[in-house]
Amino acid sequence: MKKALCLSAVLLASGAANAEGEAKWGYSGDKGPENWAALSPDNAICSGKNQSPINLTGFIEAELQPITFDYQKGGQEILNNGHTVQVNYASGSSIEVDGINFDLKQFHFHAPSENHIEGKSYPLEAHLVHASEEGDLAVVAVMFEEGEANEGLKQGWANMPEQAGDEHPLSEQASASALLPSDRDYYRFNGSLTTPPCTQGVRWLVMKQPLTASQEQIERFADVLHEPNNRSLQPVNARPVLQ
């Protein structure tokens, strides 16, 4: 039952609004991240010891196996759920990690970045969210630095819904491959979803090589969201960060 609920949180526009249109959680004030665990019994794990995001540092050398990416064009629709802009993905694209196949369900963005790398924050971070048949979760995170315009963002940005709850079909299916760097080396740690219900046991795979996005692209996303949508850094505790 727990894994079914976790998968629902990934697939749905989680936390957008209740029937009265009032946001269930947010990034500031009484509904901000420091209060998520108290907002609902379903969010209790938000105060757990294996939460994301983190500052990735103190790396442990490990023989990490390459991630096997099998991405097809499959981005069908883009939506604004009030907390991020998200592209929902058709079935048929996946990664393989630890001998397990994880299907790509959606990708979305945070500005500024949620994870930091050796203390560095980035202006934009993409999360490509995957789930196995058993309901286990894996997130590929990609950082963006300000620089050249990013071709992989252009289609979604041109169709970006400006109001919470708005959803637009994409006339041509988007490809998540365009959001991956050429160098697929990565950091790995065990964490959680960065939004309620903050489900733990998530495999985090953070690409080492950042991509670029133009100032205009970064500002466009920030203007639509109206406020930063990054959860504060969480304690690493005893978790190893592998590279």
PDB file of N, CA, C and O in Angstrom, residues 77-111:
ATOM      1  N   GLU A  77       2.630  16.153 -22.226  1.00  0.00           N
ATOM      2  CA  GLU A  77       1.910  17.332 -21.744  1.00  0.00           C
ATOM      3  C   GLU A  77       2.751  18.031 -20.691  1.00  0.00           C
ATOM      4  O   GLU A  77       3.562  17.413 -20.019  1.00  0.00           O
ATOM      5  N   ILE A  78       2.545  19.330 -20.586  1.00  0.00           N
ATOM      6  CA  ILE A  78       3.250  20.117 -19.590  1.00  0.00           C
ATOM      7  C   ILE A  78       2.219  20.795 -18.704  1.00  0.00           C
ATOM      8  O   ILE A  78       1.199  21.297 -19.186  1.00  0.00           O
ATOM      9  N   LEU A  79       2.450  20.770 -17.401  1.00  0.00           N
ATOM     10  CA  LEU A  79       1.477  21.329 -16.463  1.00  0.00           C
ATOM     11  C   LEU A  79       2.170  22.169 -15.403  1.00  0.00           C
ATOM     12  O   LEU A  79       3.347  21.983 -15.105  1.00  0.00           O
ATOM     13  N   ASN A  80       1.404  23.088 -14.867  1.00  0.00           N
ATOM     14  CA  ASN A  80       1.829  23.913 -13.741  1.00  0.00           C
ATOM     15  C   ASN A  80       0.983  23.469 -12.558  1.00  0.00           C
ATOM     16  O   ASN A  80      -0.229  23.695 -12.534  1.00  0.00           O
ATOM     17  N   ASN A  81       1.605  22.786 -11.595  1.00  0.00           N
ATOM     18  CA  ASN A  81       0.826  22.285 -10.459  1.00  0.00           C
ATOM     19  C   ASN A  81       0.862  23.221  -9.255  1.00  0.00           C
ATOM     20  O   ASN A  81       0.450  22.850  -8.161  1.00  0.00           O
ATOM     21  N   GLY A  82       1.345  24.424  -9.478  1.00  0.00           N
ATOM     22  CA  GLY A  82       1.415  25.399  -8.395  1.00  0.00           C
ATOM     23  C   GLY A  82       2.712  25.356  -7.631  1.00  0.00           C
ATOM     24  O   GLY A  82       3.036  26.287  -6.886  1.00  0.00           O
ATOM     25  N   HIS A  83       3.482  24.273  -7.805  1.00  0.00           N
ATOM     26  CA  HIS A  83       4.752  24.125  -7.113  1.00  0.00           C
ATOM     27  C   HIS A  83       5.917  23.951  -8.064  1.00  0.00           C
ATOM     28  O   HIS A  83       7.058  24.163  -7.684  1.00  0.00           O
ATOM     29  N   THR A  84       5.637  23.539  -9.291  1.00  0.00           N
ATOM     30  CA  THR A  84       6.665  23.384 -10.310  1.00  0.00           C
ATOM     31  C   THR A  84       6.001  23.312 -11.670  1.00  0.00           C
ATOM     32  O   THR A  84       4.766  23.299 -11.775  1.00  0.00           O
ATOM     33  N   VAL A  85       6.811  23.297 -12.704  1.00  0.00           N
ATOM     34  CA  VAL A  85       6.347  23.007 -14.055  1.00  0.00           C
ATOM     35  C   VAL A  85       6.846  21.608 -14.390  1.00  0.00           C
ATOM     36  O   VAL A  85       8.031  21.310 -14.236  1.00  0.00           O
ATOM     37  N   GLN A  86       5.931  20.760 -14.813  1.00  0.00           N
ATOM     38  CA  GLN A  86       6.203  19.331 -14.940  1.00  0.00           C
ATOM     39  C   GLN A  86       5.769  18.818 -16.305  1.00  0.00           C
ATOM     40  O   GLN A  86       4.710  19.181 -16.804  1.00  0.00           O
ATOM     41  N   VAL A  87       6.599  17.969 -16.897  1.00  0.00           N
ATOM     42  CA  VAL A  87       6.261  17.304 -18.157  1.00  0.00           C
ATOM     43  C   VAL A  87       5.973  15.844 -17.851  1.00  0.00           C
ATOM     44  O   VAL A  87       6.840  15.122 -17.335  1.00  0.00           O
ATOM     45  N   ASN A  88       4.755  15.408 -18.114  1.00  0.00           N
ATOM     46  CA  ASN A  88       4.379  14.006 -17.913  1.00  0.00           C
ATOM     47  C   ASN A  88       4.799  13.179 -19.110  1.00  0.00           C
ATOM     48  O   ASN A  88       4.671  13.608 -20.254  1.00  0.00           O
ATOM     49  N   TYR A  89       5.293  11.977 -18.829  1.00  0.00           N
ATOM     50  CA  TYR A  89       5.939  11.171 -19.852  1.00  0.00           C
ATOM     51  C   TYR A  89       5.151   9.907 -20.156  1.00  0.00           C
ATOM     52  O   TYR A  89       4.629   9.247 -19.256  1.00  0.00           O
ATOM     53  N   ALA A  90       5.077   9.569 -21.439  1.00  0.00           N
ATOM     54  CA  ALA A  90       4.438   8.322 -21.864  1.00  0.00           C
ATOM     55  C   ALA A  90       5.322   7.133 -21.486  1.00  0.00           C
ATOM     56  O   ALA A  90       6.537   7.265 -21.298  1.00  0.00           O
ATOM     57  N   SER A  91       4.739   5.966 -21.375  1.00  0.00           N
ATOM     58  CA  SER A  91       5.510   4.767 -21.061  1.00  0.00           C
ATOM     59  C   SER A  91       6.439   4.421 -22.213  1.00  0.00           C
ATOM     60  O   SER A  91       6.217   4.821 -23.361  1.00  0.00           O
ATOM     61  N   GLY A  92       7.502   3.697 -21.886  1.00  0.00           N
ATOM     62  CA  GLY A  92       8.422   3.268 -22.929  1.00  0.00           C
ATOM     63  C   GLY A  92       9.835   3.786 -22.778  1.00  0.00           C
ATOM     64  O   GLY A  92      10.718   3.396 -23.545  1.00  0.00           O
ATOM     65  N   SER A  93      10.073   4.671 -21.792  1.00  0.00           N
ATOM     66  CA  SER A  93      11.413   5.185 -21.530  1.00  0.00           C
ATOM     67  C   SER A  93      11.833   4.777 -20.125  1.00  0.00           C
ATOM     68  O   SER A  93      11.007   4.746 -19.204  1.00  0.00           O
ATOM     69  N   SER A  94      13.121   4.473 -19.953  1.00  0.00           N
ATOM     70  CA  SER A  94      13.540   3.921 -18.665  1.00  0.00           C
ATOM     71  C   SER A  94      15.034   4.100 -18.445  1.00  0.00           C
ATOM     72  O   SER A  94      15.784   4.488 -19.347  1.00  0.00           O
ATOM     73  N   ILE A  95      15.446   3.828 -17.215  1.00  0.00           N
ATOM     74  CA  ILE A  95      16.849   3.655 -16.874  1.00  0.00           C
ATOM     75  C   ILE A  95      16.993   2.302 -16.191  1.00  0.00           C
ATOM     76  O   ILE A  95      16.021   1.745 -15.666  1.00  0.00           O
ATOM     77  N   GLU A  96      18.225   1.799 -16.193  1.00  0.00           N
ATOM     78  CA  GLU A  96      18.524   0.580 -15.440  1.00  0.00           C
ATOM     79  C   GLU A  96      19.603   0.889 -14.420  1.00  0.00           C
ATOM     80  O   GLU A  96      20.674   1.403 -14.763  1.00  0.00           O
ATOM     81  N   VAL A  97      19.290   0.609 -13.157  1.00  0.00           N
ATOM     82  CA  VAL A  97      20.208   0.836 -12.047  1.00  0.00           C
ATOM     83  C   VAL A  97      20.110  -0.366 -11.119  1.00  0.00           C
ATOM     84  O   VAL A  97      18.988  -0.831 -10.825  1.00  0.00           O
ATOM     85  N   ASP A  98      21.245  -0.878 -10.674  1.00  0.00           N
ATOM     86  CA  ASP A  98      21.259  -2.041  -9.770  1.00  0.00           C
ATOM     87  C   ASP A  98      20.535  -3.246 -10.374  1.00  0.00           C
ATOM     88  O   ASP A  98      19.939  -4.049  -9.645  1.00  0.00           O
ATOM     89  N   GLY A  99      20.549  -3.329 -11.707  1.00  0.00           N
ATOM     90  CA  GLY A  99      19.865  -4.434 -12.365  1.00  0.00           C
ATOM     91  C   GLY A  99      18.358  -4.307 -12.368  1.00  0.00           C
ATOM     92  O   GLY A  99      17.650  -5.247 -12.737  1.00  0.00           O
ATOM     93  N   ILE A 100      17.850  -3.133 -11.983  1.00  0.00           N
ATOM     94  CA  ILE A 100      16.404  -2.885 -11.899  1.00  0.00           C
ATOM     95  C   ILE A 100      16.017  -1.878 -12.971  1.00  0.00           C
ATOM     96  O   ILE A 100      16.721  -0.886 -13.190  1.00  0.00           O
ATOM     97  N   ASN A 101      14.902  -2.106 -13.624  1.00  0.00           N
ATOM     98  CA  ASN A 101      14.390  -1.189 -14.634  1.00  0.00           C
ATOM     99  C   ASN A 101      13.445  -0.190 -13.982  1.00  0.00           C
ATOM    100  O   ASN A 101      12.495  -0.567 -13.296  1.00  0.00           O
ATOM    101  N   PHE A 102      13.715   1.091 -14.182  1.00  0.00           N
ATOM    102  CA  PHE A 102      12.879   2.167 -13.647  1.00  0.00           C
ATOM    103  C   PHE A 102      12.295   2.953 -14.818  1.00  0.00           C
ATOM    104  O   PHE A 102      13.036   3.504 -15.631  1.00  0.00           O
ATOM    105  N   ASP A 103      10.975   3.021 -14.890  1.00  0.00           N
ATOM    106  CA  ASP A 103      10.314   3.750 -15.968  1.00  0.00           C
ATOM    107  C   ASP A 103      10.283   5.246 -15.669  1.00  0.00           C
ATOM    108  O   ASP A 103       9.976   5.651 -14.540  1.00  0.00           O
ATOM    109  N   LEU A 104      10.568   6.049 -16.683  1.00  0.00           N
ATOM    110  CA  LEU A 104      10.483   7.505 -16.543  1.00  0.00           C
ATOM    111  C   LEU A 104       9.012   7.918 -16.514  1.00  0.00           C
ATOM    112  O   LEU A 104       8.259   7.635 -17.438  1.00  0.00           O
ATOM    113  N   LYS A 105       8.611   8.598 -15.449  1.00  0.00           N
ATOM    114  CA  LYS A 105       7.219   9.016 -15.267  1.00  0.00           C
ATOM    115  C   LYS A 105       7.009  10.492 -15.584  1.00  0.00           C
ATOM    116  O   LYS A 105       5.996  10.865 -16.168  1.00  0.00           O
ATOM    117  N   GLN A 106       7.946  11.328 -15.179  1.00  0.00           N
ATOM    118  CA  GLN A 106       7.820  12.773 -15.400  1.00  0.00           C
ATOM    119  C   GLN A 106       9.141  13.435 -15.101  1.00  0.00           C
ATOM    120  O   GLN A 106      10.014  12.865 -14.460  1.00  0.00           O
ATOM    121  N   PHE A 107       9.286  14.661 -15.596  1.00  0.00           N
ATOM    122  CA  PHE A 107      10.401  15.480 -15.147  1.00  0.00           C
ATOM    123  C   PHE A 107       9.893  16.879 -14.838  1.00  0.00           C
ATOM    124  O   PHE A 107       8.905  17.349 -15.406  1.00  0.00           O
ATOM    125  N   HIS A 108      10.556  17.528 -13.875  1.00  0.00           N
ATOM    126  CA  HIS A 108      10.139  18.852 -13.431  1.00  0.00           C
ATOM    127  C   HIS A 108      11.376  19.629 -12.972  1.00  0.00           C
ATOM    128  O   HIS A 108      12.495  19.107 -13.010  1.00  0.00           O
ATOM    129  N   PHE A 109      11.161  20.860 -12.516  1.00  0.00           N
ATOM    130  CA  PHE A 109      12.277  21.770 -12.286  1.00  0.00           C
ATOM    131  C   PHE A 109      12.147  22.510 -10.950  1.00  0.00           C
ATOM    132  O   PHE A 109      11.038  22.716 -10.431  1.00  0.00           O
ATOM    133  N   HIS A 110      13.315  22.907 -10.433  1.00  0.00           N
ATOM    134  CA  HIS A 110      13.383  23.709  -9.210  1.00  0.00           C
ATOM    135  C   HIS A 110      14.373  24.852  -9.429  1.00  0.00           C
ATOM    136  O   HIS A 110      15.437  24.662 -10.019  1.00  0.00           O
ATOM    137  N   ALA A 111      13.998  26.042  -8.955  1.00  0.00           N
ATOM    138  CA  ALA A 111      14.880  27.208  -9.055  1.00  0.00           C
ATOM    139  C   ALA A 111      14.820  27.999  -7.745  1.00  0.00           C
ATOM    140  O   ALA A 111      13.729  28.394  -7.330  1.00  0.00           O
TER     141      ALA A 111
END
